[in-house]
Structure formats: C-alpha cells, structure tokens
C-alpha cells in the first residue's frame, strides 16, 4: 500500500488509523480494496505531526473531531495542549525563582538559628525564620513536603540541613501560588537529585523538553491547518 510505505508504516497500522477515526473513511474499489487518496495522506501527516506535541490520545481525539466535522472541538483540544505547555513553563519559572531565592539562605551562616547547624533545628526557630506558624510546618509534613526526624530524648521534631532546604523551597513555591500537591513532586525531584546544585542539570533538561514540545506543537498546528484547508473546513487566509 503506497500510503503505508510513504510513512514507513504497516498496512495494518493504516487500517487501524482509519478504524480509529484518525483517517477519513476510505472508499472501496469494486473488488473491495480500500482506495486511499491524497487527502488520506494529508490526514496521516497531520496525525503523525500532532503526536509529539499532544500525545497519541489527544492527537487521536483531534483528528477524530476534524473527520466528524467538529472543527471547534478539535481547536479546543489544541488550545488545551498549548495552555498546558504554558502552565508547565510557569511551573518551571517558579521552581527556578524559588531556587534563586534560596541561594543566599543556603550559605554557612544560619538565619535566626534555623539553618543547617549540627544537630538540626527545632520547629519553632524554623517557623520563625520563614515567617509562618509551626502548624504550617506540621501541615507540610503531612503533605510530604518536609520529613523531619525526632529527638530521641524529647520526641521533638528536628529539621536537618536537607529538611530546612525543603522547607525553604516549599515556602517560596507557596508564596508563588502553588498548591501543596503541586509542590510535593518538585520537592521529591530535589531529594532525588541530591540537593539543589545537581538539580540544575534536571532543570536544563526540563527546559529542553518544553522547547521541543513547543516546536512540536507548531509543526502539528501547521500540518493540521493544511489538512483542514484540504478538507475545505477553513477559509484561505
């Protein structure tokens, strides 16, 4: 099948795309074979271009909506992917801003006795440094943002250097309007990276992935626009 060969796909894959609504229904020859046209090729190019930016599931929904004549629904799905990318960029900026704000506080000198001193610090001094109530730190602990140990004699919470770092980062992100459930995976990334400095490589990779997604969305939009015009569903500019 020429359409399959042109896109390095199996014949069955093309049939599956048609059955899923990604391609418009093909006419049949008198002998029962599917007759694919240049319009099918345009649809397949659009779908394959949409997948890297939107993901397979959303790209399928976009193409299905177009082929059912529901252009507004298709464009709504496209808008949602762009909006999600914008949200992800703002999250990255918030993390970078938070890390930048932390830099002066991670030096050797503790602030109000709450810094990375031998033996750690207790909840009161740390809460005072951050300008929050101890109850807030306990709430963050329940959400997994901080994981203080306990003094073996008193049972009081003890915040070691890593705990103080996590509390400061959580505080910066909360000030930026992020919810606790949004902050938790970011704190986990810091712990997994082994601190703030190793996280820089992860942030660079994050930037690269967002940029690649942005370019993929542009490429997908161009191919989708060409398909819509080929179907006569958009007026020429």
JSON list of C-alpha atoms in Angstrom, two decimals:
[
{"chain": "A", "resi": 1, "resn": "UNK", "atom": "CA", "xyz": [0.00, 0.00, 0.00]},
{"chain": "A", "resi": 2, "resn": "UNK", "atom": "CA", "xyz": [1.52, 3.29, -1.14]},
{"chain": "A", "resi": 3, "resn": "UNK", "atom": "CA", "xyz": [0.16, 5.28, 1.82]},
{"chain": "A", "resi": 4, "resn": "UNK", "atom": "CA", "xyz": [1.74, 2.90, 4.34]},
{"chain": "A", "resi": 5, "resn": "UNK", "atom": "CA", "xyz": [5.09, 2.77, 2.53]},
{"chain": "A", "resi": 6, "resn": "UNK", "atom": "CA", "xyz": [5.27, 6.56, 2.21]},
{"chain": "A", "resi": 7, "resn": "UNK", "atom": "CA", "xyz": [5.11, 6.92, 6.00]},
{"chain": "A", "resi": 8, "resn": "UNK", "atom": "CA", "xyz": [7.09, 3.79, 6.93]},
{"chain": "A", "resi": 9, "resn": "UNK", "atom": "CA", "xyz": [4.02, 2.15, 8.45]},
{"chain": "A", "resi": 10, "resn": "UNK", "atom": "CA", "xyz": [2.49, -1.27, 8.12]},
{"chain": "A", "resi": 11, "resn": "UNK", "atom": "CA", "xyz": [-0.67, -1.74, 6.10]},
{"chain": "A", "resi": 12, "resn": "UNK", "atom": "CA", "xyz": [-2.44, -2.87, 9.26]},
{"chain": "A", "resi": 13, "resn": "UNK", "atom": "CA", "xyz": [-1.40, 0.33, 11.08]},
{"chain": "A", "resi": 14, "resn": "UNK", "atom": "CA", "xyz": [-3.05, 2.44, 8.38]},
{"chain": "A", "resi": 15, "resn": "UNK", "atom": "CA", "xyz": [-6.20, 0.33, 8.61]},
{"chain": "A", "resi": 16, "resn": "UNK", "atom": "CA", "xyz": [-6.18, 0.76, 12.39]},
{"chain": "A", "resi": 17, "resn": "UNK", "atom": "CA", "xyz": [-5.90, 4.53, 12.00]},
{"chain": "A", "resi": 18, "resn": "UNK", "atom": "CA", "xyz": [-8.90, 4.52, 9.71]},
{"chain": "A", "resi": 19, "resn": "UNK", "atom": "CA", "xyz": [-10.93, 2.42, 12.12]},
{"chain": "A", "resi": 20, "resn": "UNK", "atom": "CA", "xyz": [-9.98, 4.77, 14.98]},
{"chain": "A", "resi": 21, "resn": "UNK", "atom": "CA", "xyz": [-11.27, 7.76, 13.04]},
{"chain": "A", "resi": 22, "resn": "UNK", "atom": "CA", "xyz": [-7.81, 9.27, 12.59]},
{"chain": "A", "resi": 23, "resn": "UNK", "atom": "CA", "xyz": [-8.19, 8.95, 8.83]},
{"chain": "A", "resi": 24, "resn": "UNK", "atom": "CA", "xyz": [-11.43, 9.63, 6.98]},
{"chain": "A", "resi": 25, "resn": "UNK", "atom": "CA", "xyz": [-13.26, 6.54, 5.78]},
{"chain": "A", "resi": 26, "resn": "UNK", "atom": "CA", "xyz": [-11.82, 5.25, 2.51]},
{"chain": "A", "resi": 27, "resn": "UNK", "atom": "CA", "xyz": [-13.92, 4.35, -0.49]},
{"chain": "A", "resi": 28, "resn": "UNK", "atom": "CA", "xyz": [-13.77, 0.77, -1.73]},
{"chain": "A", "resi": 29, "resn": "UNK", "atom": "CA", "xyz": [-12.88, -0.49, -5.18]},
{"chain": "A", "resi": 30, "resn": "UNK", "atom": "CA", "xyz": [-15.25, -2.95, -6.90]},
{"chain": "A", "resi": 31, "resn": "UNK", "atom": "CA", "xyz": [-13.01, -5.75, -5.65]},
{"chain": "A", "resi": 32, "resn": "UNK", "atom": "CA", "xyz": [-13.29, -4.50, -2.05]},
{"chain": "A", "resi": 33, "resn": "UNK", "atom": "CA", "xyz": [-9.88, -2.88, -1.62]},
{"chain": "A", "resi": 34, "resn": "UNK", "atom": "CA", "xyz": [-9.57, 0.43, 0.23]},
{"chain": "A", "resi": 35, "resn": "UNK", "atom": "CA", "xyz": [-8.87, 3.38, -2.08]},
{"chain": "A", "resi": 36, "resn": "UNK", "atom": "CA", "xyz": [-6.74, 5.95, -0.27]},
{"chain": "A", "resi": 37, "resn": "UNK", "atom": "CA", "xyz": [-6.43, 9.42, -1.76]},
{"chain": "A", "resi": 38, "resn": "UNK", "atom": "CA", "xyz": [-4.01, 12.35, -1.28]},
{"chain": "A", "resi": 39, "resn": "UNK", "atom": "CA", "xyz": [-6.42, 13.60, 1.39]},
{"chain": "A", "resi": 40, "resn": "UNK", "atom": "CA", "xyz": [-5.71, 10.47, 3.44]},
{"chain": "A", "resi": 41, "resn": "UNK", "atom": "CA", "xyz": [-2.01, 11.17, 3.09]},
{"chain": "A", "resi": 42, "resn": "UNK", "atom": "CA", "xyz": [-2.58, 14.70, 4.35]},
{"chain": "A", "resi": 43, "resn": "UNK", "atom": "CA", "xyz": [-4.56, 13.35, 7.32]},
{"chain": "A", "resi": 44, "resn": "UNK", "atom": "CA", "xyz": [-1.85, 10.86, 8.19]},
{"chain": "A", "resi": 45, "resn": "UNK", "atom": "CA", "xyz": [0.85, 13.56, 8.04]},
{"chain": "A", "resi": 46, "resn": "UNK", "atom": "CA", "xyz": [-1.25, 15.75, 10.30]},
{"chain": "A", "resi": 47, "resn": "UNK", "atom": "CA", "xyz": [-1.75, 13.00, 12.86]},
{"chain": "A", "resi": 48, "resn": "UNK", "atom": "CA", "xyz": [1.92, 11.97, 12.94]},
{"chain": "A", "resi": 49, "resn": "UNK", "atom": "CA", "xyz": [2.90, 15.63, 13.36]},
{"chain": "A", "resi": 50, "resn": "UNK", "atom": "CA", "xyz": [0.39, 16.13, 16.19]},
{"chain": "A", "resi": 51, "resn": "UNK", "atom": "CA", "xyz": [1.53, 13.15, 18.28]},
{"chain": "A", "resi": 52, "resn": "UNK", "atom": "CA", "xyz": [4.90, 14.54, 19.53]},
{"chain": "A", "resi": 53, "resn": "UNK", "atom": "CA", "xyz": [3.31, 17.69, 20.93]},
{"chain": "A", "resi": 54, "resn": "UNK", "atom": "CA", "xyz": [-0.09, 16.46, 22.07]},
{"chain": "A", "resi": 55, "resn": "UNK", "atom": "CA", "xyz": [0.45, 12.78, 22.76]},
{"chain": "A", "resi": 56, "resn": "UNK", "atom": "CA", "xyz": [-1.24, 9.88, 20.98]},
{"chain": "A", "resi": 57, "resn": "UNK", "atom": "CA", "xyz": [-4.56, 10.09, 22.83]},
{"chain": "A", "resi": 58, "resn": "UNK", "atom": "CA", "xyz": [-5.16, 13.81, 22.30]},
{"chain": "A", "resi": 59, "resn": "UNK", "atom": "CA", "xyz": [-3.88, 13.70, 18.71]},
{"chain": "A", "resi": 60, "resn": "UNK", "atom": "CA", "xyz": [-6.38, 10.91, 18.03]},
{"chain": "A", "resi": 61, "resn": "UNK", "atom": "CA", "xyz": [-9.20, 12.98, 19.53]},
{"chain": "A", "resi": 62, "resn": "UNK", "atom": "CA", "xyz": [-8.22, 16.00, 17.44]},
{"chain": "A", "resi": 63, "resn": "UNK", "atom": "CA", "xyz": [-8.23, 14.04, 14.19]},
{"chain": "A", "resi": 64, "resn": "UNK", "atom": "CA", "xyz": [-11.46, 12.25, 15.06]},
{"chain": "A", "resi": 65, "resn": "UNK", "atom": "CA", "xyz": [-13.16, 15.59, 15.75]},
{"chain": "A", "resi": 66, "resn": "UNK", "atom": "CA", "xyz": [-11.95, 17.02, 12.43]},
{"chain": "A", "resi": 67, "resn": "UNK", "atom": "CA", "xyz": [-13.12, 14.00, 10.47]},
{"chain": "A", "resi": 68, "resn": "UNK", "atom": "CA", "xyz": [-16.52, 14.24, 12.14]},
{"chain": "A", "resi": 69, "resn": "UNK", "atom": "CA", "xyz": [-16.80, 17.88, 11.11]},
{"chain": "A", "resi": 70, "resn": "UNK", "atom": "CA", "xyz": [-16.35, 19.16, 14.70]},
{"chain": "A", "resi": 71, "resn": "UNK", "atom": "CA", "xyz": [-13.62, 21.69, 13.98]},
{"chain": "A", "resi": 72, "resn": "UNK", "atom": "CA", "xyz": [-14.31, 23.81, 17.06]},
{"chain": "A", "resi": 73, "resn": "UNK", "atom": "CA", "xyz": [-13.82, 20.77, 19.28]},
{"chain": "A", "resi": 74, "resn": "UNK", "atom": "CA", "xyz": [-10.55, 19.96, 17.53]},
{"chain": "A", "resi": 75, "resn": "UNK", "atom": "CA", "xyz": [-9.30, 23.51, 18.03]},
{"chain": "A", "resi": 76, "resn": "UNK", "atom": "CA", "xyz": [-10.37, 23.43, 21.68]},
{"chain": "A", "resi": 77, "resn": "UNK", "atom": "CA", "xyz": [-8.18, 20.37, 22.21]},
{"chain": "A", "resi": 78, "resn": "UNK", "atom": "CA", "xyz": [-5.28, 22.13, 20.50]},
{"chain": "A", "resi": 79, "resn": "UNK", "atom": "CA", "xyz": [-5.79, 25.15, 22.77]},
{"chain": "A", "resi": 80, "resn": "UNK", "atom": "CA", "xyz": [-5.74, 22.93, 25.85]},
{"chain": "A", "resi": 81, "resn": "UNK", "atom": "CA", "xyz": [-2.36, 21.48, 24.92]},
{"chain": "A", "resi": 82, "resn": "UNK", "atom": "CA", "xyz": [-0.94, 24.97, 24.40]},
{"chain": "A", "resi": 83, "resn": "UNK", "atom": "CA", "xyz": [-2.40, 26.07, 27.74]},
{"chain": "A", "resi": 84, "resn": "UNK", "atom": "CA", "xyz": [-0.84, 23.06, 29.46]},
{"chain": "A", "resi": 85, "resn": "UNK", "atom": "CA", "xyz": [2.54, 23.93, 27.97]},
{"chain": "A", "resi": 86, "resn": "UNK", "atom": "CA", "xyz": [2.12, 27.48, 29.30]},
{"chain": "A", "resi": 87, "resn": "UNK", "atom": "CA", "xyz": [1.32, 26.12, 32.76]},
{"chain": "A", "resi": 88, "resn": "UNK", "atom": "CA", "xyz": [4.39, 23.88, 32.65]},
{"chain": "A", "resi": 89, "resn": "UNK", "atom": "CA", "xyz": [6.59, 26.81, 31.68]},
{"chain": "A", "resi": 90, "resn": "UNK", "atom": "CA", "xyz": [5.24, 28.87, 34.57]},
{"chain": "A", "resi": 91, "resn": "UNK", "atom": "CA", "xyz": [5.90, 25.98, 36.94]},
{"chain": "A", "resi": 92, "resn": "UNK", "atom": "CA", "xyz": [9.50, 25.76, 35.74]},
{"chain": "A", "resi": 93, "resn": "UNK", "atom": "CA", "xyz": [9.93, 29.51, 36.17]},
{"chain": "A", "resi": 94, "resn": "UNK", "atom": "CA", "xyz": [8.51, 29.27, 39.69]},
{"chain": "A", "resi": 95, "resn": "UNK", "atom": "CA", "xyz": [10.94, 26.49, 40.59]},
{"chain": "A", "resi": 96, "resn": "UNK", "atom": "CA", "xyz": [13.89, 28.46, 39.21]},
{"chain": "A", "resi": 97, "resn": "UNK", "atom": "CA", "xyz": [12.78, 31.59, 41.05]},
{"chain": "A", "resi": 98, "resn": "UNK", "atom": "CA", "xyz": [12.41, 29.60, 44.26]},
{"chain": "A", "resi": 99, "resn": "UNK", "atom": "CA", "xyz": [15.87, 28.08, 43.87]},
{"chain": "A", "resi": 100, "resn": "UNK", "atom": "CA", "xyz": [17.34, 31.51, 43.16]},
{"chain": "A", "resi": 101, "resn": "UNK", "atom": "CA", "xyz": [15.71, 32.90, 46.30]},
{"chain": "A", "resi": 102, "resn": "UNK", "atom": "CA", "xyz": [17.14, 30.01, 48.28]},
{"chain": "A", "resi": 103, "resn": "UNK", "atom": "CA", "xyz": [20.73, 30.63, 47.23]},
{"chain": "A", "resi": 104, "resn": "UNK", "atom": "CA", "xyz": [21.58, 33.26, 49.86]},
{"chain": "A", "resi": 105, "resn": "UNK", "atom": "CA", "xyz": [19.92, 31.21, 52.61]},
{"chain": "A", "resi": 106, "resn": "UNK", "atom": "CA", "xyz": [21.94, 28.04, 51.92]},
{"chain": "A", "resi": 107, "resn": "UNK", "atom": "CA", "xyz": [25.27, 29.52, 53.00]},
{"chain": "A", "resi": 108, "resn": "UNK", "atom": "CA", "xyz": [27.13, 28.52, 56.14]},
{"chain": "A", "resi": 109, "resn": "UNK", "atom": "CA", "xyz": [25.50, 31.13, 58.38]},
{"chain": "A", "resi": 110, "resn": "UNK", "atom": "CA", "xyz": [22.08, 30.15, 59.78]},
{"chain": "A", "resi": 111, "resn": "UNK", "atom": "CA", "xyz": [19.26, 32.66, 59.95]},
{"chain": "A", "resi": 112, "resn": "UNK", "atom": "CA", "xyz": [17.61, 33.03, 63.39]},
{"chain": "A", "resi": 113, "resn": "UNK", "atom": "CA", "xyz": [19.21, 29.76, 64.41]},
{"chain": "A", "resi": 114, "resn": "UNK", "atom": "CA", "xyz": [17.25, 27.78, 61.83]},
{"chain": "A", "resi": 115, "resn": "UNK", "atom": "CA", "xyz": [19.98, 27.00, 59.31]},
{"chain": "A", "resi": 116, "resn": "UNK", "atom": "CA", "xyz": [21.98, 23.84, 58.70]},
{"chain": "A", "resi": 117, "resn": "UNK", "atom": "CA", "xyz": [23.66, 23.66, 62.10]},
{"chain": "A", "resi": 118, "resn": "UNK", "atom": "CA", "xyz": [24.95, 20.46, 63.72]},
{"chain": "A", "resi": 119, "resn": "UNK", "atom": "CA", "xyz": [22.10, 18.58, 65.27]},
{"chain": "A", "resi": 120, "resn": "UNK", "atom": "CA", "xyz": [19.48, 20.40, 63.21]},
{"chain": "A", "resi": 121, "resn": "UNK", "atom": "CA", "xyz": [16.89, 22.89, 64.39]},
{"chain": "A", "resi": 122, "resn": "UNK", "atom": "CA", "xyz": [13.51, 22.65, 66.03]},
{"chain": "A", "resi": 123, "resn": "UNK", "atom": "CA", "xyz": [10.13, 23.61, 64.60]},
{"chain": "A", "resi": 124, "resn": "UNK", "atom": "CA", "xyz": [9.84, 26.96, 66.41]},
{"chain": "A", "resi": 125, "resn": "UNK", "atom": "CA", "xyz": [13.04, 28.60, 65.14]},
{"chain": "A", "resi": 126, "resn": "UNK", "atom": "CA", "xyz": [12.45, 27.33, 61.59]},
{"chain": "A", "resi": 127, "resn": "UNK", "atom": "CA", "xyz": [8.87, 28.59, 61.54]},
{"chain": "A", "resi": 128, "resn": "UNK", "atom": "CA", "xyz": [10.10, 31.96, 62.85]},
{"chain": "A", "resi": 129, "resn": "UNK", "atom": "CA", "xyz": [12.71, 32.21, 60.08]},
{"chain": "A", "resi": 130, "resn": "UNK", "atom": "CA", "xyz": [10.15, 31.50, 57.40]},
{"chain": "A", "resi": 131, "resn": "UNK", "atom": "CA", "xyz": [7.54, 33.78, 58.94]},
{"chain": "A", "resi": 132, "resn": "UNK", "atom": "CA", "xyz": [4.96, 31.02, 59.25]},
{"chain": "A", "resi": 133, "resn": "UNK", "atom": "CA", "xyz": [3.28, 29.19, 62.10]},
{"chain": "A", "resi": 134, "resn": "UNK", "atom": "CA", "xyz": [4.59, 25.85, 63.40]},
{"chain": "A", "resi": 135, "resn": "UNK", "atom": "CA", "xyz": [1.18, 24.41, 62.46]},
{"chain": "A", "resi": 136, "resn": "UNK", "atom": "CA", "xyz": [2.00, 25.19, 58.82]},
{"chain": "A", "resi": 137, "resn": "UNK", "atom": "CA", "xyz": [5.20, 23.15, 59.01]},
{"chain": "A", "resi": 138, "resn": "UNK", "atom": "CA", "xyz": [3.24, 20.28, 60.51]},
{"chain": "A", "resi": 139, "resn": "UNK", "atom": "CA", "xyz": [0.75, 20.54, 57.63]},
{"chain": "A", "resi": 140, "resn": "UNK", "atom": "CA", "xyz": [3.62, 20.45, 55.14]},
{"chain": "A", "resi": 141, "resn": "UNK", "atom": "CA", "xyz": [4.96, 17.36, 56.89]},
{"chain": "A", "resi": 142, "resn": "UNK", "atom": "CA", "xyz": [1.63, 15.59, 56.45]},
{"chain": "A", "resi": 143, "resn": "UNK", "atom": "CA", "xyz": [1.73, 16.52, 52.74]},
{"chain": "A", "resi": 144, "resn": "UNK", "atom": "CA", "xyz": [5.23, 15.04, 52.40]},
{"chain": "A", "resi": 145, "resn": "UNK", "atom": "CA", "xyz": [7.00, 18.36, 51.76]},
{"chain": "A", "resi": 146, "resn": "UNK", "atom": "CA", "xyz": [9.26, 18.05, 54.81]},
{"chain": "A", "resi": 147, "resn": "UNK", "atom": "CA", "xyz": [10.37, 14.93, 56.65]},
{"chain": "A", "resi": 148, "resn": "UNK", "atom": "CA", "xyz": [11.92, 15.94, 59.98]},
{"chain": "A", "resi": 149, "resn": "UNK", "atom": "CA", "xyz": [13.34, 13.37, 62.35]},
{"chain": "A", "resi": 150, "resn": "UNK", "atom": "CA", "xyz": [12.65, 13.21, 66.06]},
{"chain": "A", "resi": 151, "resn": "UNK", "atom": "CA", "xyz": [14.85, 14.00, 69.02]},
{"chain": "A", "resi": 152, "resn": "UNK", "atom": "CA", "xyz": [15.31, 10.66, 70.82]},
{"chain": "A", "resi": 153, "resn": "UNK", "atom": "CA", "xyz": [15.02, 12.27, 74.25]},
{"chain": "A", "resi": 154, "resn": "UNK", "atom": "CA", "xyz": [12.22, 14.79, 73.83]},
{"chain": "A", "resi": 155, "resn": "UNK", "atom": "CA", "xyz": [10.40, 13.49, 70.75]},
{"chain": "A", "resi": 156, "resn": "UNK", "atom": "CA", "xyz": [10.52, 16.99, 69.28]},
{"chain": "A", "resi": 157, "resn": "UNK", "atom": "CA", "xyz": [10.82, 17.39, 65.50]},
{"chain": "A", "resi": 158, "resn": "UNK", "atom": "CA", "xyz": [14.40, 18.01, 64.36]},
{"chain": "A", "resi": 159, "resn": "UNK", "atom": "CA", "xyz": [14.98, 19.62, 60.94]},
{"chain": "A", "resi": 160, "resn": "UNK", "atom": "CA", "xyz": [18.33, 18.69, 59.46]},
{"chain": "A", "resi": 161, "resn": "UNK", "atom": "CA", "xyz": [20.02, 20.57, 56.62]},
{"chain": "A", "resi": 162, "resn": "UNK", "atom": "CA", "xyz": [18.01, 18.84, 53.89]},
{"chain": "A", "resi": 163, "resn": "UNK", "atom": "CA", "xyz": [14.77, 19.40, 55.79]},
{"chain": "A", "resi": 164, "resn": "UNK", "atom": "CA", "xyz": [15.50, 23.13, 56.14]},
{"chain": "A", "resi": 165, "resn": "UNK", "atom": "CA", "xyz": [16.23, 23.30, 52.40]},
{"chain": "A", "resi": 166, "resn": "UNK", "atom": "CA", "xyz": [12.95, 21.56, 51.59]},
{"chain": "A", "resi": 167, "resn": "UNK", "atom": "CA", "xyz": [11.01, 23.87, 53.92]},
{"chain": "A", "resi": 168, "resn": "UNK", "atom": "CA", "xyz": [12.54, 26.95, 52.32]},
{"chain": "A", "resi": 169, "resn": "UNK", "atom": "CA", "xyz": [11.77, 25.68, 48.83]},
{"chain": "A", "resi": 170, "resn": "UNK", "atom": "CA", "xyz": [8.19, 24.82, 49.81]},
{"chain": "A", "resi": 171, "resn": "UNK", "atom": "CA", "xyz": [7.82, 28.29, 51.32]},
{"chain": "A", "resi": 172, "resn": "UNK", "atom": "CA", "xyz": [8.98, 30.00, 48.11]},
{"chain": "A", "resi": 173, "resn": "UNK", "atom": "CA", "xyz": [6.65, 27.91, 45.96]},
{"chain": "A", "resi": 174, "resn": "UNK", "atom": "CA", "xyz": [3.69, 28.52, 48.26]},
{"chain": "A", "resi": 175, "resn": "UNK", "atom": "CA", "xyz": [4.35, 32.24, 48.00]},
{"chain": "A", "resi": 176, "resn": "UNK", "atom": "CA", "xyz": [4.23, 31.77, 44.23]},
{"chain": "A", "resi": 177, "resn": "UNK", "atom": "CA", "xyz": [0.72, 30.38, 44.50]},
{"chain": "A", "resi": 178, "resn": "UNK", "atom": "CA", "xyz": [1.47, 26.68, 44.04]},
{"chain": "A", "resi": 179, "resn": "UNK", "atom": "CA", "xyz": [-0.67, 24.10, 45.80]},
{"chain": "A", "resi": 180, "resn": "UNK", "atom": "CA", "xyz": [0.80, 21.52, 48.16]},
{"chain": "A", "resi": 181, "resn": "UNK", "atom": "CA", "xyz": [0.05, 18.68, 45.73]},
{"chain": "A", "resi": 182, "resn": "UNK", "atom": "CA", "xyz": [1.95, 20.59, 43.02]},
{"chain": "A", "resi": 183, "resn": "UNK", "atom": "CA", "xyz": [4.93, 21.22, 45.29]},
{"chain": "A", "resi": 184, "resn": "UNK", "atom": "CA", "xyz": [5.34, 17.66, 46.56]},
{"chain": "A", "resi": 185, "resn": "UNK", "atom": "CA", "xyz": [6.73, 16.15, 43.30]},
{"chain": "A", "resi": 186, "resn": "UNK", "atom": "CA", "xyz": [9.12, 19.09, 42.93]},
{"chain": "A", "resi": 187, "resn": "UNK", "atom": "CA", "xyz": [10.50, 18.53, 46.43]},
{"chain": "A", "resi": 188, "resn": "UNK", "atom": "CA", "xyz": [10.89, 14.87, 45.52]},
{"chain": "A", "resi": 189, "resn": "UNK", "atom": "CA", "xyz": [12.94, 15.89, 42.48]},
{"chain": "A", "resi": 190, "resn": "UNK", "atom": "CA", "xyz": [15.28, 17.92, 44.68]},
{"chain": "A", "resi": 191, "resn": "UNK", "atom": "CA", "xyz": [15.73, 14.97, 47.05]},
{"chain": "A", "resi": 192, "resn": "UNK", "atom": "CA", "xyz": [16.30, 12.54, 44.17]},
{"chain": "A", "resi": 193, "resn": "UNK", "atom": "CA", "xyz": [18.87, 14.87, 42.59]},
{"chain": "A", "resi": 194, "resn": "UNK", "atom": "CA", "xyz": [20.73, 15.02, 45.92]},
{"chain": "A", "resi": 195, "resn": "UNK", "atom": "CA", "xyz": [20.24, 18.74, 46.51]},
{"chain": "A", "resi": 196, "resn": "UNK", "atom": "CA", "xyz": [19.86, 21.99, 44.66]},
{"chain": "A", "resi": 197, "resn": "UNK", "atom": "CA", "xyz": [23.10, 22.00, 42.67]},
{"chain": "A", "resi": 198, "resn": "UNK", "atom": "CA", "xyz": [22.59, 18.63, 40.94]},
{"chain": "A", "resi": 199, "resn": "UNK", "atom": "CA", "xyz": [19.04, 19.72, 40.14]},
{"chain": "A", "resi": 200, "resn": "UNK", "atom": "CA", "xyz": [20.42, 22.27, 37.66]},
{"chain": "A", "resi": 201, "resn": "UNK", "atom": "CA", "xyz": [21.00, 19.51, 35.12]},
{"chain": "A", "resi": 202, "resn": "UNK", "atom": "CA", "xyz": [17.40, 18.39, 35.54]},
{"chain": "A", "resi": 203, "resn": "UNK", "atom": "CA", "xyz": [16.21, 21.97, 35.03]},
{"chain": "A", "resi": 204, "resn": "UNK", "atom": "CA", "xyz": [18.20, 22.27, 31.81]},
{"chain": "A", "resi": 205, "resn": "UNK", "atom": "CA", "xyz": [16.67, 19.02, 30.61]},
{"chain": "A", "resi": 206, "resn": "UNK", "atom": "CA", "xyz": [13.24, 20.35, 31.59]},
{"chain": "A", "resi": 207, "resn": "UNK", "atom": "CA", "xyz": [13.86, 23.48, 29.51]},
{"chain": "A", "resi": 208, "resn": "UNK", "atom": "CA", "xyz": [14.88, 21.34, 26.55]},
{"chain": "A", "resi": 209, "resn": "UNK", "atom": "CA", "xyz": [11.80, 19.15, 26.76]},
{"chain": "A", "resi": 210, "resn": "UNK", "atom": "CA", "xyz": [9.47, 22.16, 26.96]},
{"chain": "A", "resi": 211, "resn": "UNK", "atom": "CA", "xyz": [11.15, 23.77, 23.97]},
{"chain": "A", "resi": 212, "resn": "UNK", "atom": "CA", "xyz": [10.91, 20.54, 21.97]},
{"chain": "A", "resi": 213, "resn": "UNK", "atom": "CA", "xyz": [7.22, 20.28, 22.87]},
{"chain": "A", "resi": 214, "resn": "UNK", "atom": "CA", "xyz": [6.64, 23.87, 21.82]},
{"chain": "A", "resi": 215, "resn": "UNK", "atom": "CA", "xyz": [8.24, 23.26, 18.42]},
{"chain": "A", "resi": 216, "resn": "UNK", "atom": "CA", "xyz": [6.25, 20.04, 18.02]},
{"chain": "A", "resi": 217, "resn": "UNK", "atom": "CA", "xyz": [3.02, 21.92, 18.72]},
{"chain": "A", "resi": 218, "resn": "UNK", "atom": "CA", "xyz": [3.90, 24.43, 15.99]},
{"chain": "A", "resi": 219, "resn": "UNK", "atom": "CA", "xyz": [4.69, 21.67, 13.50]},
{"chain": "A", "resi": 220, "resn": "UNK", "atom": "CA", "xyz": [1.48, 19.85, 14.36]},
{"chain": "A", "resi": 221, "resn": "UNK", "atom": "CA", "xyz": [-0.55, 23.04, 14.01]},
{"chain": "A", "resi": 222, "resn": "UNK", "atom": "CA", "xyz": [0.87, 23.68, 10.54]},
{"chain": "A", "resi": 223, "resn": "UNK", "atom": "CA", "xyz": [0.03, 20.17, 9.33]},
{"chain": "A", "resi": 224, "resn": "UNK", "atom": "CA", "xyz": [-3.43, 20.30, 10.90]},
{"chain": "A", "resi": 225, "resn": "UNK", "atom": "CA", "xyz": [-4.09, 23.64, 9.22]},
{"chain": "A", "resi": 226, "resn": "UNK", "atom": "CA", "xyz": [-3.06, 22.15, 5.86]},
{"chain": "A", "resi": 227, "resn": "UNK", "atom": "CA", "xyz": [-5.41, 19.21, 6.41]},
{"chain": "A", "resi": 228, "resn": "UNK", "atom": "CA", "xyz": [-8.31, 21.46, 7.35]},
{"chain": "A", "resi": 229, "resn": "UNK", "atom": "CA", "xyz": [-7.77, 23.51, 4.22]},
{"chain": "A", "resi": 230, "resn": "UNK", "atom": "CA", "xyz": [-7.58, 20.38, 2.10]},
{"chain": "A", "resi": 231, "resn": "UNK", "atom": "CA", "xyz": [-10.93, 19.34, 3.51]},
{"chain": "A", "resi": 232, "resn": "UNK", "atom": "CA", "xyz": [-12.35, 22.80, 2.86]},
{"chain": "A", "resi": 233, "resn": "UNK", "atom": "CA", "xyz": [-13.00, 23.36, 6.56]},
{"chain": "A", "resi": 234, "resn": "UNK", "atom": "CA", "xyz": [-11.04, 26.61, 6.77]},
{"chain": "A", "resi": 235, "resn": "UNK", "atom": "CA", "xyz": [-11.20, 29.62, 4.54]},
{"chain": "A", "resi": 236, "resn": "UNK", "atom": "CA", "xyz": [-7.90, 30.63, 2.88]},
{"chain": "A", "resi": 237, "resn": "UNK", "atom": "CA", "xyz": [-6.08, 33.36, 4.80]}
]
